[in-house]
Short mmCIF file of N, CA and C and ligand atoms in Angstrom, two decimals:
data_model
loop_
_atom_site.label_atom_id
_atom_site.label_comp_id
_atom_site.label_asym_id
_atom_site.label_seq_id
_atom_site.Cartn_x
_atom_site.Cartn_y
_atom_site.Cartn_z
N MET O 1 -6.65 3.77 -34.58
CA MET O 1 -7.78 3.80 -35.22
C MET O 1 -8.21 2.52 -35.71
N ARG O 2 -7.52 1.55 -35.38
CA ARG O 2 -7.89 0.31 -35.74
C ARG O 2 -8.33 -0.79 -34.60
N ASP O 3 -9.13 -1.60 -34.69
CA ASP O 3 -9.21 -2.56 -33.79
C ASP O 3 -8.62 -4.03 -33.97
N ASP O 4 -7.66 -4.52 -33.39
CA ASP O 4 -7.11 -5.73 -33.74
C ASP O 4 -7.93 -6.87 -33.60
N ASN O 5 -9.14 -6.73 -32.99
CA ASN O 5 -10.09 -8.03 -32.99
C ASN O 5 -11.10 -7.75 -34.09
N CYS O 6 -11.02 -6.75 -35.07
CA CYS O 6 -12.07 -6.53 -35.96
C CYS O 6 -11.97 -7.22 -37.35
N ILE O 7 -12.64 -7.92 -37.88
CA ILE O 7 -12.53 -8.44 -39.16
C ILE O 7 -12.47 -7.72 -40.24
N PHE O 8 -13.54 -6.55 -40.31
CA PHE O 8 -13.41 -5.55 -41.17
C PHE O 8 -12.26 -4.38 -41.35
N CYS O 9 -11.75 -4.31 -39.95
CA CYS O 9 -10.28 -3.81 -39.80
C CYS O 9 -9.47 -4.21 -40.78
N LYS O 10 -9.26 -5.56 -40.60
CA LYS O 10 -8.43 -6.55 -41.34
C LYS O 10 -8.53 -6.47 -42.78
N ILE O 11 -9.59 -6.54 -43.19
CA ILE O 11 -10.24 -6.73 -44.49
C ILE O 11 -9.94 -5.54 -45.33
N ALA O 12 -10.48 -4.26 -44.73
CA ALA O 12 -10.30 -3.05 -45.10
C ALA O 12 -8.68 -2.40 -45.47
N ASN O 13 -7.91 -3.05 -44.57
CA ASN O 13 -6.52 -2.66 -44.49
C ASN O 13 -5.64 -3.68 -45.24
N GLY O 14 -6.34 -4.61 -45.83
CA GLY O 14 -5.48 -5.58 -46.60
C GLY O 14 -4.97 -6.61 -45.89
N GLU O 15 -5.20 -6.78 -44.60
CA GLU O 15 -4.56 -7.92 -43.95
C GLU O 15 -5.17 -9.16 -44.16
N ILE O 16 -6.37 -9.13 -44.72
CA ILE O 16 -7.01 -10.67 -45.17
C ILE O 16 -7.36 -10.25 -46.57
N PRO O 17 -6.87 -11.15 -47.47
CA PRO O 17 -7.05 -10.64 -48.87
C PRO O 17 -8.55 -10.85 -49.34
N THR O 18 -8.85 -9.92 -50.11
CA THR O 18 -10.23 -9.94 -50.79
C THR O 18 -10.14 -9.28 -51.99
N MET O 19 -11.49 -9.55 -52.72
CA MET O 19 -11.55 -8.99 -54.22
C MET O 19 -11.98 -7.44 -53.79
N SER O 20 -11.28 -6.57 -54.06
CA SER O 20 -11.52 -5.39 -54.05
C SER O 20 -12.01 -4.49 -55.09
N LEU O 21 -13.17 -3.98 -54.92
CA LEU O 21 -13.96 -3.21 -56.12
C LEU O 21 -13.38 -1.73 -56.27
N TYR O 22 -12.88 -1.13 -55.07
CA TYR O 22 -12.35 0.16 -55.19
C TYR O 22 -11.69 0.03 -53.79
N GLU O 23 -10.58 0.93 -54.14
CA GLU O 23 -9.58 1.36 -52.71
C GLU O 23 -9.08 2.98 -53.05
N ASP O 24 -9.23 3.39 -51.81
CA ASP O 24 -8.36 4.78 -51.94
C ASP O 24 -7.84 4.88 -50.38
N ASP O 25 -7.29 6.18 -49.87
CA ASP O 25 -6.42 6.09 -48.55
C ASP O 25 -7.59 5.95 -47.32
N GLN O 26 -9.05 6.20 -47.64
CA GLN O 26 -9.95 6.16 -46.63
C GLN O 26 -10.75 4.93 -46.60
N PHE O 27 -10.97 4.19 -47.89
CA PHE O 27 -12.01 3.16 -47.96
C PHE O 27 -11.37 1.97 -48.56
N ASN O 28 -12.18 0.82 -48.51
CA ASN O 28 -11.89 -0.29 -49.31
C ASN O 28 -13.52 -0.83 -49.75
N VAL O 29 -13.68 -0.94 -50.85
CA VAL O 29 -15.09 -1.60 -51.21
C VAL O 29 -14.98 -3.00 -51.38
N ILE O 30 -15.78 -3.81 -50.93
CA ILE O 30 -15.64 -5.50 -51.05
C ILE O 30 -17.01 -6.06 -51.38
N PHE O 31 -16.88 -7.27 -51.88
CA PHE O 31 -18.34 -7.80 -52.02
C PHE O 31 -18.62 -8.43 -50.75
N ASP O 32 -19.84 -8.51 -50.46
CA ASP O 32 -20.54 -9.15 -49.25
C ASP O 32 -20.41 -10.66 -49.37
N ALA O 33 -20.00 -11.54 -48.30
CA ALA O 33 -19.78 -12.64 -48.32
C ALA O 33 -21.00 -13.48 -48.39
N GLY O 34 -22.16 -12.91 -47.88
CA GLY O 34 -23.37 -13.23 -47.69
C GLY O 34 -24.45 -12.52 -48.44
N PRO O 35 -24.40 -12.46 -49.45
CA PRO O 35 -24.85 -11.30 -50.42
C PRO O 35 -26.50 -11.67 -50.25
N ALA O 36 -27.19 -10.30 -50.41
CA ALA O 36 -28.72 -10.35 -50.46
C ALA O 36 -28.94 -10.62 -52.09
N THR O 37 -28.26 -10.07 -52.81
CA THR O 37 -28.19 -10.06 -54.21
C THR O 37 -26.88 -10.25 -54.95
N SER O 38 -26.72 -10.71 -56.25
CA SER O 38 -25.63 -10.69 -56.91
C SER O 38 -25.03 -9.02 -57.02
N GLY O 39 -23.76 -8.95 -56.56
CA GLY O 39 -23.13 -7.49 -56.57
C GLY O 39 -23.19 -6.85 -55.26
N HIS O 40 -23.80 -7.32 -54.27
CA HIS O 40 -23.88 -6.76 -52.98
C HIS O 40 -22.48 -6.50 -52.50
N ALA O 41 -22.32 -5.12 -52.47
CA ALA O 41 -21.09 -4.77 -51.81
C ALA O 41 -21.26 -3.91 -50.55
N LEU O 42 -20.02 -3.91 -50.05
CA LEU O 42 -19.92 -3.03 -48.60
C LEU O 42 -18.75 -2.15 -48.92
N ILE O 43 -19.02 -0.82 -48.30
CA ILE O 43 -18.23 0.44 -48.22
C ILE O 43 -17.66 0.23 -46.92
N LEU O 44 -16.17 -0.06 -46.66
CA LEU O 44 -15.58 -0.06 -45.39
C LEU O 44 -14.81 1.02 -45.23
N PRO O 45 -14.60 1.76 -44.03
CA PRO O 45 -13.65 2.74 -43.89
C PRO O 45 -12.58 1.87 -43.21
N LYS O 46 -11.34 2.61 -43.70
CA LYS O 46 -9.99 1.76 -43.32
C LYS O 46 -10.00 1.96 -41.80
N ASP O 47 -10.45 3.23 -41.15
CA ASP O 47 -10.46 3.23 -39.80
C ASP O 47 -11.45 2.68 -39.03
N HIS O 48 -11.41 2.28 -37.85
CA HIS O 48 -12.35 1.58 -37.16
C HIS O 48 -13.38 2.60 -36.48
N TYR O 49 -14.60 2.57 -36.68
CA TYR O 49 -15.90 3.07 -36.11
C TYR O 49 -17.01 2.30 -35.81
N LYS O 50 -17.58 2.39 -34.73
CA LYS O 50 -18.51 1.26 -34.51
C LYS O 50 -19.71 1.39 -35.43
N ASN O 51 -20.21 2.70 -35.24
CA ASN O 51 -21.51 2.74 -36.15
C ASN O 51 -21.61 4.45 -36.47
N ILE O 52 -22.71 4.67 -36.94
CA ILE O 52 -22.85 6.21 -37.47
C ILE O 52 -22.86 7.27 -36.22
N CYS O 53 -23.00 6.76 -35.05
CA CYS O 53 -22.88 7.73 -34.04
C CYS O 53 -21.43 8.10 -33.76
N GLU O 54 -20.38 7.09 -34.23
CA GLU O 54 -18.94 7.30 -33.78
C GLU O 54 -18.30 7.69 -34.91
N ILE O 55 -18.70 7.51 -36.22
CA ILE O 55 -17.68 7.78 -37.13
C ILE O 55 -17.57 9.36 -37.39
N ASP O 56 -16.43 9.47 -37.85
CA ASP O 56 -15.80 10.90 -38.04
C ASP O 56 -16.56 11.60 -39.20
N ASP O 57 -17.19 12.76 -39.08
CA ASP O 57 -18.14 13.52 -40.00
C ASP O 57 -17.51 13.76 -41.37
N GLU O 58 -16.22 13.56 -41.51
CA GLU O 58 -15.67 13.91 -43.02
C GLU O 58 -15.73 12.22 -43.59
N VAL O 59 -15.48 11.61 -43.01
CA VAL O 59 -15.38 10.14 -43.35
C VAL O 59 -16.59 9.60 -43.70
N LEU O 60 -17.64 9.98 -42.93
CA LEU O 60 -19.09 9.80 -43.19
C LEU O 60 -19.55 10.32 -44.61
N GLY O 61 -19.39 11.77 -44.67
CA GLY O 61 -19.73 12.27 -45.95
C GLY O 61 -18.96 11.95 -47.10
N ASN O 62 -17.84 11.30 -47.03
CA ASN O 62 -16.90 10.75 -48.23
C ASN O 62 -17.52 9.28 -48.62
N ALA O 63 -17.93 8.72 -47.46
CA ALA O 63 -18.61 7.43 -47.44
C ALA O 63 -19.89 7.44 -48.43
N TYR O 64 -20.65 8.29 -48.00
CA TYR O 64 -21.77 8.61 -48.94
C TYR O 64 -21.65 9.08 -50.18
N LYS O 65 -20.46 9.99 -50.49
CA LYS O 65 -20.35 10.27 -51.84
C LYS O 65 -19.92 9.05 -52.63
N LEU O 66 -19.04 8.23 -51.85
CA LEU O 66 -18.66 7.02 -52.94
C LEU O 66 -19.85 6.25 -52.93
N ALA O 67 -20.78 6.17 -52.04
CA ALA O 67 -21.82 5.46 -52.44
C ALA O 67 -22.79 5.72 -53.58
N LYS O 68 -22.68 7.04 -53.60
CA LYS O 68 -23.30 7.74 -54.96
C LYS O 68 -22.68 7.43 -56.13
N LYS O 69 -21.49 7.49 -56.06
CA LYS O 69 -20.63 7.29 -57.49
C LYS O 69 -20.43 5.65 -57.82
N MET O 70 -20.44 4.75 -56.60
CA MET O 70 -20.56 3.62 -57.08
C MET O 70 -21.98 2.95 -57.58
N THR O 71 -23.08 3.63 -57.06
CA THR O 71 -24.54 3.04 -57.50
C THR O 71 -24.58 2.93 -58.99
N PRO O 72 -24.54 3.72 -59.63
CA PRO O 72 -24.62 3.62 -61.19
C PRO O 72 -23.64 2.66 -61.82
N VAL O 73 -22.56 2.48 -61.20
CA VAL O 73 -21.66 1.54 -61.87
C VAL O 73 -22.21 0.19 -61.49
N LEU O 74 -22.59 0.08 -60.22
CA LEU O 74 -23.08 -1.39 -59.82
C LEU O 74 -24.26 -1.61 -60.40
N MET O 75 -25.24 -0.83 -60.68
CA MET O 75 -26.32 -0.96 -61.33
C MET O 75 -26.17 -1.35 -62.94
N ASP O 76 -25.14 -0.63 -63.60
CA ASP O 76 -24.92 -0.82 -64.83
C ASP O 76 -24.20 -2.49 -64.82
N VAL O 77 -23.44 -2.70 -64.14
CA VAL O 77 -22.49 -3.78 -64.21
C VAL O 77 -23.32 -5.02 -64.02
N PHE O 78 -24.19 -4.94 -62.92
CA PHE O 78 -25.12 -6.15 -62.57
C PHE O 78 -26.35 -6.19 -63.11
N GLU O 79 -26.54 -5.08 -64.00
CA GLU O 79 -27.87 -5.12 -64.77
C GLU O 79 -29.08 -5.25 -63.79
N ALA O 80 -28.90 -4.17 -62.87
CA ALA O 80 -29.92 -3.97 -61.75
C ALA O 80 -30.90 -2.82 -62.21
N ASP O 81 -32.23 -2.82 -61.75
CA ASP O 81 -33.22 -1.83 -62.09
C ASP O 81 -33.20 -0.79 -60.88
N GLY O 82 -32.61 -1.24 -59.75
CA GLY O 82 -32.60 -0.42 -58.56
C GLY O 82 -31.46 -0.88 -57.56
N LEU O 83 -31.44 0.04 -56.58
CA LEU O 83 -30.18 -0.25 -55.60
C LEU O 83 -30.65 0.29 -54.25
N ASN O 84 -30.52 -0.67 -53.19
CA ASN O 84 -30.68 0.00 -51.94
C ASN O 84 -29.21 0.23 -51.25
N VAL O 85 -29.29 1.61 -50.61
CA VAL O 85 -28.05 1.92 -49.75
C VAL O 85 -28.62 1.72 -48.39
N LEU O 86 -27.97 0.84 -47.64
CA LEU O 86 -28.37 0.51 -46.38
C LEU O 86 -27.44 0.50 -45.46
N GLN O 87 -27.74 0.82 -44.04
CA GLN O 87 -26.63 1.03 -42.91
C GLN O 87 -27.16 0.58 -41.57
N ASN O 88 -26.78 -0.21 -40.97
CA ASN O 88 -27.45 -0.80 -39.84
C ASN O 88 -26.71 -0.45 -38.51
N ASN O 89 -27.20 0.05 -37.57
CA ASN O 89 -26.42 0.49 -36.45
C ASN O 89 -27.01 -0.22 -34.95
N ASN O 90 -26.10 -1.04 -34.52
CA ASN O 90 -26.27 -1.94 -33.38
C ASN O 90 -27.30 -3.10 -33.63
N GLU O 91 -27.11 -4.04 -32.72
CA GLU O 91 -27.71 -5.36 -32.95
C GLU O 91 -29.08 -5.38 -33.31
N ALA O 92 -29.79 -4.47 -32.47
CA ALA O 92 -31.44 -4.40 -32.69
C ALA O 92 -31.72 -4.02 -34.01
N ALA O 93 -30.91 -3.44 -34.66
CA ALA O 93 -31.27 -3.01 -36.06
C ALA O 93 -30.36 -3.82 -37.07
N GLY O 94 -29.95 -5.12 -36.56
CA GLY O 94 -29.54 -5.93 -37.59
C GLY O 94 -27.99 -5.90 -37.87
N GLN O 95 -27.30 -5.11 -37.26
CA GLN O 95 -25.75 -4.81 -37.35
C GLN O 95 -25.24 -6.19 -36.73
N THR O 96 -24.34 -6.85 -37.26
CA THR O 96 -23.44 -8.05 -36.98
C THR O 96 -21.97 -7.80 -37.04
N VAL O 97 -21.64 -6.95 -37.89
CA VAL O 97 -20.21 -6.64 -37.56
C VAL O 97 -20.02 -4.98 -37.29
N PHE O 98 -19.39 -4.99 -36.21
CA PHE O 98 -19.64 -4.02 -35.48
C PHE O 98 -18.29 -3.00 -35.87
N HIS O 99 -18.08 -2.63 -37.13
CA HIS O 99 -17.34 -1.68 -37.82
C HIS O 99 -18.16 -1.14 -38.89
N PHE O 100 -18.46 0.28 -38.91
CA PHE O 100 -19.26 1.07 -39.59
C PHE O 100 -19.14 0.57 -40.96
N HIS O 101 -20.18 0.23 -41.92
CA HIS O 101 -20.11 -0.06 -43.41
C HIS O 101 -21.55 0.38 -44.09
N ILE O 102 -21.39 0.64 -45.02
CA ILE O 102 -22.63 0.84 -46.09
C ILE O 102 -22.89 -0.38 -46.81
N HIS O 103 -24.11 -0.97 -46.98
CA HIS O 103 -24.38 -1.76 -47.79
C HIS O 103 -24.86 -1.26 -49.32
N LEU O 104 -24.50 -1.78 -50.31
CA LEU O 104 -24.86 -1.35 -51.60
C LEU O 104 -25.40 -2.66 -52.39
N ILE O 105 -26.84 -2.71 -52.43
CA ILE O 105 -27.58 -3.81 -52.85
C ILE O 105 -28.21 -3.60 -54.08
N PRO O 106 -27.67 -4.13 -55.25
CA PRO O 106 -28.33 -3.93 -56.70
C PRO O 106 -29.67 -4.77 -56.60
N ARG O 107 -30.65 -4.34 -57.13
CA ARG O 107 -31.98 -4.89 -57.10
C ARG O 107 -32.50 -5.25 -58.69
N LYS O 108 -33.28 -6.26 -58.64
CA LYS O 108 -33.97 -6.51 -60.04
C LYS O 108 -35.46 -6.28 -59.75
N ALA O 109 -36.36 -5.80 -60.61
CA ALA O 109 -37.70 -5.50 -60.41
C ALA O 109 -38.28 -7.02 -59.99
N GLY O 110 -38.82 -7.01 -58.91
CA GLY O 110 -39.60 -7.99 -58.31
C GLY O 110 -38.78 -9.24 -57.79
N ASP O 111 -37.70 -8.84 -57.30
CA ASP O 111 -36.51 -9.93 -57.00
C ASP O 111 -36.95 -10.56 -55.39
N LYS O 112 -37.57 -9.54 -54.64
CA LYS O 112 -37.97 -10.04 -53.21
C LYS O 112 -36.90 -10.28 -52.35
N ALA O 113 -35.65 -9.59 -52.72
CA ALA O 113 -34.41 -9.99 -51.98
C ALA O 113 -34.47 -9.17 -50.52
N MET O 114 -35.25 -8.36 -50.31
CA MET O 114 -35.38 -7.57 -48.96
C MET O 114 -36.66 -7.62 -48.65
N VAL O 115 -36.87 -7.75 -47.27
CA VAL O 115 -38.35 -7.82 -46.59
C VAL O 115 -38.72 -6.35 -46.45
N ALA O 116 -39.85 -6.25 -46.90
CA ALA O 116 -40.49 -4.70 -46.70
C ALA O 116 -41.10 -4.81 -45.34
N TRP O 117 -41.28 -3.69 -44.71
CA TRP O 117 -42.16 -3.59 -43.56
C TRP O 117 -43.68 -3.52 -43.72
N VAL O 118 -44.43 -3.95 -42.77
CA VAL O 118 -45.73 -3.59 -42.94
C VAL O 118 -46.20 -2.36 -42.32
N PRO O 119 -46.68 -1.52 -43.10
CA PRO O 119 -46.86 -0.23 -42.48
C PRO O 119 -47.90 -0.07 -41.22
N GLY O 120 -47.17 0.51 -40.30
CA GLY O 120 -48.20 0.72 -39.00
C GLY O 120 -48.66 2.06 -38.79
N GLU O 121 -49.06 2.37 -37.72
CA GLU O 121 -49.92 3.70 -37.45
C GLU O 121 -49.04 4.52 -36.51
N GLN O 122 -48.93 5.82 -36.73
CA GLN O 122 -48.17 6.69 -35.88
C GLN O 122 -49.04 7.13 -34.59
N ASP O 123 -48.48 7.15 -33.45
CA ASP O 123 -49.14 7.59 -32.30
C ASP O 123 -48.84 9.12 -31.99
N LYS O 124 -49.72 9.92 -32.41
CA LYS O 124 -49.70 11.28 -32.65
C LYS O 124 -49.37 12.09 -31.23
N GLU O 125 -49.99 11.65 -30.21
CA GLU O 125 -49.56 12.22 -29.09
C GLU O 125 -48.00 11.95 -28.58
N LYS O 126 -47.70 10.92 -28.85
CA LYS O 126 -46.29 10.47 -28.42
C LYS O 126 -45.35 11.11 -29.59
N LEU O 127 -45.61 11.39 -30.90
CA LEU O 127 -45.06 11.97 -31.83
C LEU O 127 -44.68 13.74 -31.34
N GLU O 128 -45.86 14.21 -30.82
CA GLU O 128 -45.75 15.74 -30.32
C GLU O 128 -45.01 15.82 -29.52
N LYS O 129 -44.94 14.88 -28.32
CA LYS O 129 -43.96 14.95 -27.34
C LYS O 129 -42.50 14.76 -27.80
N ALA O 130 -42.22 13.76 -28.50
CA ALA O 130 -40.99 13.76 -29.17
C ALA O 130 -40.52 14.65 -30.03
N LEU O 131 -41.40 15.55 -30.80
CA LEU O 131 -40.88 16.52 -31.53
C LEU O 131 -40.17 17.67 -30.81
N GLU O 132 -40.73 17.82 -29.53
CA GLU O 132 -40.34 19.05 -28.64
C GLU O 132 -38.90 18.70 -28.11
N GLU O 133 -38.72 17.46 -27.82
CA GLU O 133 -37.27 17.00 -27.23
C GLU O 133 -36.47 16.96 -28.38
N ILE O 134 -36.87 16.58 -29.78
CA ILE O 134 -35.90 16.56 -30.88
C ILE O 134 -35.44 17.80 -31.05
N ARG O 135 -36.38 18.79 -31.31
CA ARG O 135 -36.02 20.01 -31.92
C ARG O 135 -35.07 20.67 -30.72
N LYS O 136 -35.43 20.50 -29.36
CA LYS O 136 -34.62 21.28 -28.54
C LYS O 136 -33.18 20.63 -28.64
N ARG O 137 -32.85 19.46 -28.68
CA ARG O 137 -31.54 18.73 -28.88
C ARG O 137 -30.98 19.09 -30.27
N MET O 138 -31.71 19.24 -31.24
CA MET O 138 -31.04 19.64 -32.56
C MET O 138 -30.85 21.01 -32.68
N ALA O 139 -31.26 21.84 -32.04
CA ALA O 139 -30.99 23.37 -31.75
C ALA O 139 -29.58 23.68 -31.71
P1 5GP D 1 -24.45 -6.12 -40.95
O1 5GP D 1 -25.46 -6.84 -40.69
O2 5GP D 1 -23.34 -5.73 -39.73
O3 5GP D 1 -25.15 -4.66 -41.45
O4 5GP D 1 -23.72 -6.57 -42.26
C1 5GP D 1 -22.51 -7.31 -42.16
C2 5GP D 1 -22.43 -7.92 -43.58
O5 5GP D 1 -21.12 -8.25 -43.64
C3 5GP D 1 -23.31 -9.06 -43.78
O6 5GP D 1 -24.17 -8.92 -44.87
C4 5GP D 1 -22.23 -10.36 -43.80
O7 5GP D 1 -22.72 -11.17 -44.94
C5 5GP D 1 -21.17 -9.65 -44.40
N1 5GP D 1 -19.74 -10.16 -43.71
C6 5GP D 1 -19.51 -10.66 -42.64
N2 5GP D 1 -18.23 -11.28 -42.27
C7 5GP D 1 -17.63 -10.92 -43.70
C8 5GP D 1 -16.38 -11.48 -44.31
O8 5GP D 1 -15.81 -12.10 -43.65
N3 5GP D 1 -16.21 -11.02 -45.42
C9 5GP D 1 -17.10 -10.29 -46.25
N4 5GP D 1 -16.91 -10.04 -47.51
N5 5GP D 1 -18.32 -10.01 -45.83
C10 5GP D 1 -18.54 -10.47 -44.53
ZN1 ZN D 2 -12.70 -2.48 -37.57
#
């Protein structure tokens, strides 16, 4: 369940020393080396899963429970007004390390640390067609 060429496998399993905020049998939580804000942390599963499509359901559930538990702690300690829980899948979506991880990014009011998108417009016809396909696949 580990990938010998994966940096996050090595960090999560203690093969590369790191400042660990929290550790249990499934996860290691570390500070991001290139943080968006002070206190930017990463929840790393100890097993290797490329992205949300591949991760084990139970591990995924536990990862988000851990995100919930860590959020108020990080907000208090880093005196944040908010916190983004963020998770990228595949290069097109900004993933650069292909070992599933959740970003916890403490935010201060007005910090401009994350780029907001410019709201676009929905194509109603396209969405109606998509709905049919999505509902079929989700049934
Ligand atoms: P992604 O872009 O894949 O969602 O996020 C990868 C994150 O991992 C980036 O924010 C990057 O700064 C961080 N990162 C990459 N390599 C290392 C590392 O060796 N140690 C730590 N602590 N963070 C890393
Ligand atoms: Zn890995």
